[in-house]
Tab-separated table of C-alpha atoms in Angstrom:
chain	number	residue	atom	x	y	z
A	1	UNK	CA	-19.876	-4.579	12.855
A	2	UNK	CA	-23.582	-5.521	12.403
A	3	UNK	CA	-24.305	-8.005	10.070
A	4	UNK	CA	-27.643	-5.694	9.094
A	5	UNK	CA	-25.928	-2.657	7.445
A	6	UNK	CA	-25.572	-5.437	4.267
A	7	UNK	CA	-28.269	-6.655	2.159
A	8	UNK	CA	-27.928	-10.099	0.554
A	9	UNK	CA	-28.513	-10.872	-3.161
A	10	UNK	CA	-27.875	-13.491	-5.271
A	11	UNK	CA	-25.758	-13.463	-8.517
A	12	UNK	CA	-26.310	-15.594	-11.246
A	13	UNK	CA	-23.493	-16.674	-13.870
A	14	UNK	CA	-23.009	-19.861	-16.266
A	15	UNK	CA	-25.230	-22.591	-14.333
A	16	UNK	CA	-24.184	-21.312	-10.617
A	17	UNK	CA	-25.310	-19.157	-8.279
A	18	UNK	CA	-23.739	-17.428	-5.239
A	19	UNK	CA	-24.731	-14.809	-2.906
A	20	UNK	CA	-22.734	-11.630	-2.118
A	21	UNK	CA	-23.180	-8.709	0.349
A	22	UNK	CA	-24.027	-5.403	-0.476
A	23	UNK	CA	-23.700	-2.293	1.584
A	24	UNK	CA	-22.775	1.445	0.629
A	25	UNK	CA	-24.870	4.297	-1.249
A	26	UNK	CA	-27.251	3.708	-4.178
A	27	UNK	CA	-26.141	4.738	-7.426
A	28	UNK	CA	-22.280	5.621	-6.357
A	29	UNK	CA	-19.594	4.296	-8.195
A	30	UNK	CA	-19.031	0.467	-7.049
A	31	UNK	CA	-16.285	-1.710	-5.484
A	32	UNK	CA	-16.245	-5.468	-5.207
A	33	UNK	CA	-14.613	-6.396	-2.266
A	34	UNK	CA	-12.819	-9.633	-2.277
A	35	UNK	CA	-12.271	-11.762	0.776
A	36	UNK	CA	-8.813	-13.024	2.614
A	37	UNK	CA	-8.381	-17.079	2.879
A	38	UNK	CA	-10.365	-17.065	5.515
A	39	UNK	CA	-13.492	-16.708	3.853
A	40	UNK	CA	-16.714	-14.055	3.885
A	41	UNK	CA	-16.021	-12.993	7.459
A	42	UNK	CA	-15.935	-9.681	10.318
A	43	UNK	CA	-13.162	-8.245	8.734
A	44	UNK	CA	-14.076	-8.319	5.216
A	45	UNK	CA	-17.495	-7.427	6.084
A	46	UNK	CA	-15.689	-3.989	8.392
A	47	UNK	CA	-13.662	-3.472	5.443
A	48	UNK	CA	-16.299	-3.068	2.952
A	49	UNK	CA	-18.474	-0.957	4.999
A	50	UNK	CA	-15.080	1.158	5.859
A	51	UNK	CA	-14.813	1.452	1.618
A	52	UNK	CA	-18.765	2.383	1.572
A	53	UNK	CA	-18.575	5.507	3.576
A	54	UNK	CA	-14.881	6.541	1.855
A	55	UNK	CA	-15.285	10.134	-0.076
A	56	UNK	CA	-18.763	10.469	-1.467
A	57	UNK	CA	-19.358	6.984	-0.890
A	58	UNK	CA	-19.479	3.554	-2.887
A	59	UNK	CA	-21.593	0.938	-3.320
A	60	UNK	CA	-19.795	-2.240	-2.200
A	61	UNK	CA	-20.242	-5.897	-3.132
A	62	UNK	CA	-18.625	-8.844	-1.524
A	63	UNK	CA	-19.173	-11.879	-3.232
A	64	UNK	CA	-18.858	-15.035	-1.850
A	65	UNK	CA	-16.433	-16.997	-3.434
A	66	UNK	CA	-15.994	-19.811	-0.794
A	67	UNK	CA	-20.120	-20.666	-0.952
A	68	UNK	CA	-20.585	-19.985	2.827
A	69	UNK	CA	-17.593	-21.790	4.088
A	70	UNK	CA	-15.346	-19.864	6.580
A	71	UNK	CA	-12.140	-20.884	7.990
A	72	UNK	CA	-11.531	-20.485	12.208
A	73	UNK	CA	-8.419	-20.897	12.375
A	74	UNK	CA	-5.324	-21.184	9.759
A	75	UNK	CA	-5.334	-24.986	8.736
A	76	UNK	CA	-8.908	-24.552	7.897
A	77	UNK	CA	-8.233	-21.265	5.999
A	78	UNK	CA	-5.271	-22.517	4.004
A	79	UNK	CA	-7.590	-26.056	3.037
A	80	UNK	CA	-10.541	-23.559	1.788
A	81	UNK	CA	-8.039	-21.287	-0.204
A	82	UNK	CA	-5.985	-24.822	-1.693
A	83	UNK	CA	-9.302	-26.059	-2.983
A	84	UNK	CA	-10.383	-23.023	-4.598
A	85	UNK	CA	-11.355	-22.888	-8.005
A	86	UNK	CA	-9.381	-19.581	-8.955
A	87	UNK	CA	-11.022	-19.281	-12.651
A	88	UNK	CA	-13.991	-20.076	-11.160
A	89	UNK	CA	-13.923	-17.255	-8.418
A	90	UNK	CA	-12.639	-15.166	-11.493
A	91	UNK	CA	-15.877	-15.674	-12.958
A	92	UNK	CA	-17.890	-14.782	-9.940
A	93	UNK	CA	-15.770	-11.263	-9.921
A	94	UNK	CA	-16.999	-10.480	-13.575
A	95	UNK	CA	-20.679	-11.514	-12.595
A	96	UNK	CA	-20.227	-9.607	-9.297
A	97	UNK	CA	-18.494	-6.151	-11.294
A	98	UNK	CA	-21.783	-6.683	-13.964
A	99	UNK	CA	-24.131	-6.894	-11.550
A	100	UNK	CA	-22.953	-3.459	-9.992
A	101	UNK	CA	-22.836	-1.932	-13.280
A	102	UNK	CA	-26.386	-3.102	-14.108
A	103	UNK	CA	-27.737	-2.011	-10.608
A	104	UNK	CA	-26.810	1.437	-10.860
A	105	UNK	CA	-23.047	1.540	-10.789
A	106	UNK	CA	-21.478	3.694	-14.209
A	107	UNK	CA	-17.973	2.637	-13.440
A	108	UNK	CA	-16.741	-0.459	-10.818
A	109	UNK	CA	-13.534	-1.267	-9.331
A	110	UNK	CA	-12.183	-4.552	-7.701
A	111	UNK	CA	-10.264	-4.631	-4.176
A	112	UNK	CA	-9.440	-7.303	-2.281
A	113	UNK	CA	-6.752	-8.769	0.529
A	114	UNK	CA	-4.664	-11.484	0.803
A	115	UNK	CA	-5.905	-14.162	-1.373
A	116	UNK	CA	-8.251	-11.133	-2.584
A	117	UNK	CA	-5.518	-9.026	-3.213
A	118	UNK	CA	-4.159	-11.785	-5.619
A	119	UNK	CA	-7.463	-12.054	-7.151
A	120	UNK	CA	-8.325	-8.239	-7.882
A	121	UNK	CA	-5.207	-8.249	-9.701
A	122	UNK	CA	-5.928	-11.470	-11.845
A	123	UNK	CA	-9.150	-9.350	-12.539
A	124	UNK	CA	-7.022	-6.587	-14.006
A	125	UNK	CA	-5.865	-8.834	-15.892
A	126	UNK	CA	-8.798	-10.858	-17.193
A	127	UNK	CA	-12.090	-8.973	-16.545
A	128	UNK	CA	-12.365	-6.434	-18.809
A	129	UNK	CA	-15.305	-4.447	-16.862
A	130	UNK	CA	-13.059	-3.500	-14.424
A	131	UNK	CA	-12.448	0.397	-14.130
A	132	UNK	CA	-9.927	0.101	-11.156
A	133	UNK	CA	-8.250	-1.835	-8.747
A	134	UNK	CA	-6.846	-1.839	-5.776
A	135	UNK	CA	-4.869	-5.267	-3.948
A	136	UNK	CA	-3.678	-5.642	-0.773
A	137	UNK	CA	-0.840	-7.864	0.167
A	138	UNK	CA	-1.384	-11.041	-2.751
A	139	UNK	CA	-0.273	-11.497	-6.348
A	140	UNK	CA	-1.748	-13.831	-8.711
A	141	UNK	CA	0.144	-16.969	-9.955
A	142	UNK	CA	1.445	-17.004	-13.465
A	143	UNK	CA	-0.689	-19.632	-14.406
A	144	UNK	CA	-3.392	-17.541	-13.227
A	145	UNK	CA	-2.432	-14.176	-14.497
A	146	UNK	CA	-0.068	-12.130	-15.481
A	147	UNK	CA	0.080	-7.919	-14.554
A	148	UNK	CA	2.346	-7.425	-17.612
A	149	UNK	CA	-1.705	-8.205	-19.582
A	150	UNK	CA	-3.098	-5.654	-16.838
A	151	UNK	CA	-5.620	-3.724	-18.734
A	152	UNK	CA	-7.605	-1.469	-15.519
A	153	UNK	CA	-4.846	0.892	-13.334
A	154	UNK	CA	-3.427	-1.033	-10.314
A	155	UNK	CA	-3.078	0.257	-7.020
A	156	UNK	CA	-0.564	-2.514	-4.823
A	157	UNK	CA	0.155	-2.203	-0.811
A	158	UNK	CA	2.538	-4.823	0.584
A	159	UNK	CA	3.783	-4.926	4.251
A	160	UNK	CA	7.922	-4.536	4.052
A	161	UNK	CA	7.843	-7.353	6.464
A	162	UNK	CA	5.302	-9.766	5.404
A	163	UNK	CA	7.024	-13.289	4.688
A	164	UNK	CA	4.519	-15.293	2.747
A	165	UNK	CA	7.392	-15.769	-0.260
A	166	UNK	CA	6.086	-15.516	-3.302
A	167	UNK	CA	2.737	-14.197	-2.789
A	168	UNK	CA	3.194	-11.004	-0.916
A	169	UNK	CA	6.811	-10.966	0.166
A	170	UNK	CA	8.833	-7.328	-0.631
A	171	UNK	CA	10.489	-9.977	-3.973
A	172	UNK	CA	6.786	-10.463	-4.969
A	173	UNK	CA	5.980	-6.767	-4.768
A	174	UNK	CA	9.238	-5.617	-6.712
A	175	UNK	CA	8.297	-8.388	-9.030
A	176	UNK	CA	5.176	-6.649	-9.703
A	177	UNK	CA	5.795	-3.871	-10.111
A	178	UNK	CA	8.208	-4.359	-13.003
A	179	UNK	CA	5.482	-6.525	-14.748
A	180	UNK	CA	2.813	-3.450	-14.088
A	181	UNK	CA	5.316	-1.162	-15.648
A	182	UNK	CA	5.755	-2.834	-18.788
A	183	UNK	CA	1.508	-3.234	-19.010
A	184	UNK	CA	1.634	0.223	-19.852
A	185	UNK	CA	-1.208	0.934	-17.257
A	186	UNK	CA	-1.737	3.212	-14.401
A	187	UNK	CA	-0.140	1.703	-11.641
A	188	UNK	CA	1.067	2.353	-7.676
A	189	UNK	CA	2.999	-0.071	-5.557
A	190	UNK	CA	3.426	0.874	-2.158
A	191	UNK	CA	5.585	-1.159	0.606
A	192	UNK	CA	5.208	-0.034	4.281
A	193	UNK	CA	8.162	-0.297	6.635
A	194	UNK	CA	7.739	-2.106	9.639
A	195	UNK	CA	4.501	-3.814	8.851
A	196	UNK	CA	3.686	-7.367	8.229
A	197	UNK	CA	1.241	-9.698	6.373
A	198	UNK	CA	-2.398	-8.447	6.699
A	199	UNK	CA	-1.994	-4.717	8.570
A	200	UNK	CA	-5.095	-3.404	7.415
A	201	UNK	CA	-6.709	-5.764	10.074
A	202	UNK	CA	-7.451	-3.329	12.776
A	203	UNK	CA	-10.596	-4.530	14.571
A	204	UNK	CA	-10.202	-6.257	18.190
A	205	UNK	CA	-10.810	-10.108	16.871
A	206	UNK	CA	-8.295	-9.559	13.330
A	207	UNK	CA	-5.543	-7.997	15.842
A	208	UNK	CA	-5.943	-10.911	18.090
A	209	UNK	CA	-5.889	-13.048	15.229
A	210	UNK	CA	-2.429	-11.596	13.413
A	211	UNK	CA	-1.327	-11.576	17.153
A	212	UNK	CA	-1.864	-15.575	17.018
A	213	UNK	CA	-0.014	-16.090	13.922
A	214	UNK	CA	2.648	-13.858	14.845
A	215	UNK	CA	2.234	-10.510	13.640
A	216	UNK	CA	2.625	-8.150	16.424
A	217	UNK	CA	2.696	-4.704	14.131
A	218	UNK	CA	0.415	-2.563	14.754
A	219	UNK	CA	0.438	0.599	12.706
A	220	UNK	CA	-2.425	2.620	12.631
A	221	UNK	CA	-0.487	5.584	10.745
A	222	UNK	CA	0.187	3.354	8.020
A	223	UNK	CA	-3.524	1.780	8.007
A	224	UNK	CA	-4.850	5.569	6.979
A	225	UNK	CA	-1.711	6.408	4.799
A	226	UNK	CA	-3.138	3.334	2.744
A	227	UNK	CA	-7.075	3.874	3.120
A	228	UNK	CA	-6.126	7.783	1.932
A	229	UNK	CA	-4.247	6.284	-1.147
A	230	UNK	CA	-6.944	4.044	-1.866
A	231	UNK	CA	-9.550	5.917	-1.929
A	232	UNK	CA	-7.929	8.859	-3.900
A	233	UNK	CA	-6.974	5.910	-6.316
A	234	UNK	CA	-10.516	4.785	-6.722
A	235	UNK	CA	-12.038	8.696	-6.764
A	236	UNK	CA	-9.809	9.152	-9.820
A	237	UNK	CA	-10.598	6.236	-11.611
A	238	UNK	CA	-14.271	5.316	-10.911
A	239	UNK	CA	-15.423	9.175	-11.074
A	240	UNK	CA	-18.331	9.287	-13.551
A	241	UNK	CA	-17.285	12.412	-14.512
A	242	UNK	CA	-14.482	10.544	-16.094
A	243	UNK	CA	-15.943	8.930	-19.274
């Protein structure tokens, strides 16, 4: 994936500043696009140009919530994600969600994986700009959030075998769900047999990568299932025909 399809810009909010990515069609509907632990890098960056040409296209934003750190390899990752401010990077998804709205976007949705997953859903929760969101694999902490406040439509995809307890385990997706019921808000939560932690990571490098840390799956039917149900999710809730 070329690094040139994205145009960089820089997003002001309180007394900080951080650059984000943008790719995707002028004027369509946006998405922010939030990153896994291991920072602003390929995959994210394949992801959100993946989102950008989905339907009749969106206009994507990653923002980058590490400040230009990424993690190589896991210790590195799981140090950057430890010493994350999470209100912090909840403030840079509000700036991130304005700034699309203000730059030609009428509605804007938040997705994210793994640690991003987590996050879009804390947005749900606490950003009230959001139109729609969609998480991969991650739930927030209590302290951070709780989906029982969710206030935008939540779309959830877990892997039936991923084993980070807690976070994105099946417990953690049953778990959610209930709370999403009783928000009262839209809400889908979808568990795929067979796969583990981080299946949506498809490119050569992220399979190596899962390969490393043990994830062997490789679904591909399951990958579209998901990008179908995502973007039908966001279509329905970000169309401006919708007001």
């Amino acid at each position: 994936m070329a690094d040139s399809a994205f145009r960089k810009v820089q997003i002001q909010r309180d007394d900080t500043a951080f650059d984000a990515y943008v790719v995707g069609k002028e004027d369509a509907p946006g998405i922010v696009v939030l990153q896994e632990w291991w920072g602003v890098d390929f995959e994210i960056k394949n992801h959100a140009v993946k989102i950008s040409q989905l339907g009749s296209g969106f206009k994507v934003l990653i923002p980058d919530l590490y400040r230009g750190k990424v993690g190589l390899d896991v210790a590195e990752a799981q140090h950057l994600m430890d010493g994350l401010d999470w209100q912090g990077a909840v403030k840079d998804i509000r700036a991130s969600v304005n700034w699309l709205k203000a730059n030609g976007s009428k509605k804007a949705g938040v997705t994210g994986f793994c640690m991003g997953g987590a996050l879009s859903i804390a947005s749900s929760v606490l950003v009230p700009e959001v139109d729609a969101v969609v998480a991969f694999y991650g739930v927030p902490s209590s302290e951070l959030a709780d989906p029982a406040q969710a206030k935008a439509p939540v779309q959830a995809h877990f892997g039936e075998l991923d084993d980070f307890v807690g976070f994105s385990d099946v417990t953690a997706a049953k778990a959610l769900e209930e709370k999403l019921k009783a928000s009262g808000t839209p809400y889908e939560v979808h568990i795929y047999p067979g796969n583990a932690h981080a299946f949506m990571n498809r490119s050569p490098e992220g399979i190596k990568r899962r390969q490393g840390m043990g994830m062997a799956d490789e679904d591909e039917a399951a990958v579209q299932l998901a990008w179908s149900r995502f973007e039908s999710w966001m279509a329905r809730f970000l169309s401006s025909s919708l007001l």
